[in-house]
Coordinates of C-alpha atoms in Angstrom, one line a residue:
M3 CA 10.4 -13.3 15.1
D4 CA 8.3 -10.5 13.9
N5 CA 8.8 -8.4 10.7
L6 CA 10.6 -5.5 12.6
S7 CA 13.0 -7.9 14.5
R8 CA 13.9 -9.8 11.2
T9 CA 14.6 -6.5 9.5
S10 CA 16.6 -5.0 12.3
I11 CA 18.6 -8.1 12.3
R12 CA 19.3 -8.2 8.7
R13 CA 20.1 -4.4 8.6
W14 CA 22.5 -4.6 11.5
T15 CA 24.3 -8.0 10.1
M16 CA 24.6 -6.6 6.7
L17 CA 26.2 -3.5 8.1
I18 CA 28.5 -5.3 10.4
A19 CA 29.5 -7.7 7.5
F20 CA 30.3 -4.9 5.3
V21 CA 32.4 -2.9 7.8
L22 CA 34.4 -6.1 8.3
V23 CA 35.0 -6.9 4.7
T24 CA 35.7 -3.5 3.7
T25 CA 38.2 -3.3 6.7
A26 CA 39.9 -6.6 5.6
F27 CA 40.3 -5.5 2.0
L28 CA 41.8 -2.2 3.2
I29 CA 44.3 -4.1 5.4
T30 CA 45.0 -6.6 2.7
G31 CA 45.6 -3.7 0.2
I32 CA 47.9 -1.8 2.8
D33 CA 49.8 -4.9 3.6
A34 CA 50.4 -5.3 -0.3
I35 CA 51.4 -1.7 -0.9
D36 CA 53.5 -1.0 2.3
P37 CA 53.3 -3.5 5.1
S38 CA 55.3 -1.1 7.3
L39 CA 51.8 0.8 7.8
L40 CA 50.5 -2.0 9.5
E41 CA 52.9 -1.6 12.4
I42 CA 50.4 0.5 14.0
L43 CA 47.7 -2.3 14.3
H44 CA 49.9 -5.2 14.9
H45 CA 53.5 -6.6 14.4
P46 CA 54.2 -6.9 10.5
Q47 CA 54.8 -10.7 10.9
E48 CA 51.5 -11.5 12.1
G49 CA 49.6 -9.2 9.7
I50 CA 48.4 -12.3 7.6
Y51 CA 46.7 -13.6 11.0
L52 CA 44.8 -10.2 11.3
V53 CA 43.7 -10.3 7.7
M54 CA 42.5 -13.8 8.0
G55 CA 40.5 -13.1 11.1
F56 CA 38.7 -10.2 9.6
L57 CA 37.8 -12.4 6.6
L58 CA 36.8 -15.3 8.8
I59 CA 34.6 -13.1 10.8
A60 CA 33.2 -11.4 7.6
F61 CA 32.5 -14.9 6.3
F62 CA 30.4 -16.1 9.3
S63 CA 28.6 -12.6 9.3
G64 CA 27.5 -13.1 5.9
S65 CA 26.5 -16.8 6.6
I66 CA 24.2 -15.6 9.8
L67 CA 22.7 -12.9 7.4
L68 CA 21.9 -15.6 4.6
T69 CA 20.4 -17.8 7.4
V70 CA 18.2 -14.9 8.6
Y71 CA 17.2 -14.2 5.2
L72 CA 16.1 -17.6 4.3
I73 CA 14.2 -18.1 7.5
P74 CA 10.6 -18.9 6.6
E75 CA 8.3 -15.9 7.0
K76 CA 5.3 -17.7 8.1
A77 CA 5.2 -15.6 11.3
D78 CA 5.2 -12.4 9.0
V79 CA 2.0 -13.2 7.4
D80 CA 0.1 -14.6 10.3
G81 CA -0.9 -10.8 11.0
Y82 CA -1.6 -10.0 7.8
E83 CA -5.3 -9.3 7.1
P84 CA -5.8 -8.4 3.3
E85 CA -8.2 -5.8 2.7
V86 CA -11.6 -7.0 1.7
T87 CA -14.4 -5.3 0.2
P88 CA -17.8 -6.5 1.2
Q89 CA -20.1 -8.1 -1.4
I90 CA -22.3 -5.3 -3.0
P91 CA -25.9 -6.4 -3.2
H92 CA -28.4 -5.3 -5.9
A93 CA -27.6 -2.4 -8.0
G94 CA -24.0 -2.2 -6.4
A95 CA -23.2 -5.7 -7.9
D96 CA -22.9 -3.8 -11.2
V97 CA -19.7 -2.2 -9.7
E98 CA -18.4 -5.1 -7.8
P99 CA -15.8 -5.6 -10.4
L100 CA -14.4 -2.0 -9.7
T101 CA -14.0 -3.1 -6.0
K102 CA -11.5 -5.6 -7.0
N103 CA -9.2 -3.0 -8.8
P104 CA -7.7 -0.6 -6.4
F105 CA -7.3 1.9 -9.3
L106 CA -3.5 1.9 -8.4
G107 CA -0.7 0.7 -10.3
Y108 CA -1.6 2.0 -13.9
R109 CA -2.6 5.1 -15.5
I110 CA -6.4 5.5 -16.2
T111 CA -7.2 7.3 -19.3
D112 CA -9.9 10.0 -19.5
D113 CA -12.3 7.7 -21.5
E114 CA -11.8 5.2 -18.6
Q115 CA -12.5 7.6 -16.0
E116 CA -15.8 8.8 -17.5
A117 CA -16.8 5.3 -18.1
I118 CA -16.2 4.5 -14.5
R119 CA -17.9 7.5 -13.3
T120 CA -21.0 6.9 -15.4
R121 CA -21.2 3.4 -14.4
L122 CA -21.2 4.5 -10.5
R123 CA -23.6 7.2 -11.3
D124 CA -26.1 4.7 -12.8
A125 CA -25.7 2.2 -10.1
V126 CA -26.5 4.9 -7.5
L127 CA -29.5 6.1 -9.5
T128 CA -30.8 2.5 -9.6
M129 CA -30.2 2.2 -6.0
I130 CA -31.8 5.4 -4.8
Q131 CA -35.0 4.5 -6.9
R132 CA -35.3 1.0 -5.7
H133 CA -35.1 2.1 -2.0
T134 CA -36.9 5.2 -2.1
G135 CA -39.5 4.9 -4.8
I136 CA -38.7 8.3 -6.4
E137 CA -38.5 9.2 -10.0
T138 CA -35.4 9.1 -12.1
D139 CA -35.2 12.9 -12.3
D140 CA -35.6 13.3 -8.6
A141 CA -33.0 10.7 -7.9
S142 CA -30.6 12.5 -10.5
T143 CA -31.2 15.8 -8.6
R144 CA -30.3 14.1 -5.3
V145 CA -27.0 12.9 -6.8
R146 CA -26.1 16.3 -8.4
R147 CA -26.6 17.9 -5.2
G148 CA -24.9 15.3 -3.2
D149 CA -27.9 14.5 -1.1
W150 CA -28.0 10.9 -1.4
T151 CA -24.9 10.5 0.9
E152 CA -23.1 12.1 3.8
N153 CA -19.7 11.0 2.4
A154 CA -18.4 14.4 0.7
T155 CA -16.1 12.6 -1.3
A156 CA -18.7 10.4 -2.9
A157 CA -21.0 13.3 -3.3
W158 CA -18.4 15.4 -5.2
F159 CA -17.4 12.4 -7.5
L160 CA -20.9 11.9 -8.9
G161 CA -22.2 15.5 -8.4
E162 CA -21.6 19.0 -8.4
T163 CA -20.4 19.6 -4.9
P164 CA -17.1 21.1 -4.2
P165 CA -14.4 18.9 -3.7
P166 CA -13.6 18.1 0.1
R167 CA -10.0 18.7 1.7
S168 CA -9.0 15.2 1.2
V169 CA -9.7 15.4 -2.7
R170 CA -7.8 18.5 -2.9
L171 CA -4.8 17.0 -1.1
Y172 CA -4.7 14.2 -3.5
A173 CA -5.2 16.5 -6.6
R174 CA -1.9 18.1 -5.4
I175 CA -0.2 15.0 -6.4
S176 CA -2.2 14.4 -9.8
D177 CA -5.7 14.5 -11.0
G178 CA -5.4 10.6 -11.4
H179 CA -4.9 10.2 -7.8
A180 CA -8.0 12.4 -6.9
F181 CA -10.1 10.3 -9.2
Q182 CA -8.9 7.2 -7.9
H183 CA -9.8 8.4 -4.4
G184 CA -13.2 9.6 -5.2
A185 CA -13.9 6.2 -7.2
R186 CA -12.9 4.1 -4.3
Q187 CA -14.9 6.3 -1.7
T188 CA -17.9 6.2 -3.9
V189 CA -17.8 2.3 -4.2
H190 CA -17.5 1.8 -0.5
E191 CA -20.5 4.6 -0.2
I192 CA -22.6 2.5 -2.3
V193 CA -21.7 -0.7 -0.2
A194 CA -22.7 1.3 3.0
Y195 CA -25.9 2.7 1.4
E196 CA -27.1 -0.8 0.7
Q197 CA -26.3 -2.3 3.8
R198 CA -28.0 0.6 5.9
H199 CA -31.1 0.2 3.7
E200 CA -31.1 -3.7 3.9
S201 CA -30.7 -3.5 7.7
Q202 CA -33.8 -1.2 8.1
R203 CA -35.8 -3.4 5.9
G204 CA -34.7 -6.4 7.9
H205 CA -35.7 -4.7 11.1
A206 CA -39.1 -3.1 9.8
P207 CA -42.3 -4.5 11.4

């Protein structure tokens, strides 16, 4: 049973049980206040059987709902593939702990944001120098201009380029969300940069 089917069964069973229980309580209340009002539904003498019938159906509906709820959800997790960030070699290893934190679920202070940004920028500078052999100043210029990557979000996050559309959309929610998006994209771009250059080195004659 897939997750959609399980959810649908629970929803409809709960709805039916709720309707039946509500109806049973209404009939019981009407019978206690003025039994003559039940003549439209049934003969007054048999009103008790009608109420009992609704209560029994409601009870069994609740039992079915409980059974469905307690069914092991092994099938639900078989198709789940947790998001995995690939290992970051060399300079990127310094920022690997950041990949294990999705930057969501808590508020990041300004000091924490600056520390993360500095750490990522230092990792990128080290990475560029190692793979290209250029000086620190030249590497800093590439990062400032965003020339080290084609990822506009990563270029903006570490440099002075205008924020791309995705960042502007996140910023409409909050600056924190924009920062989180930029940090995540930068980490993944570091991974991609390292993997590209390692692959090129492996295929070099």
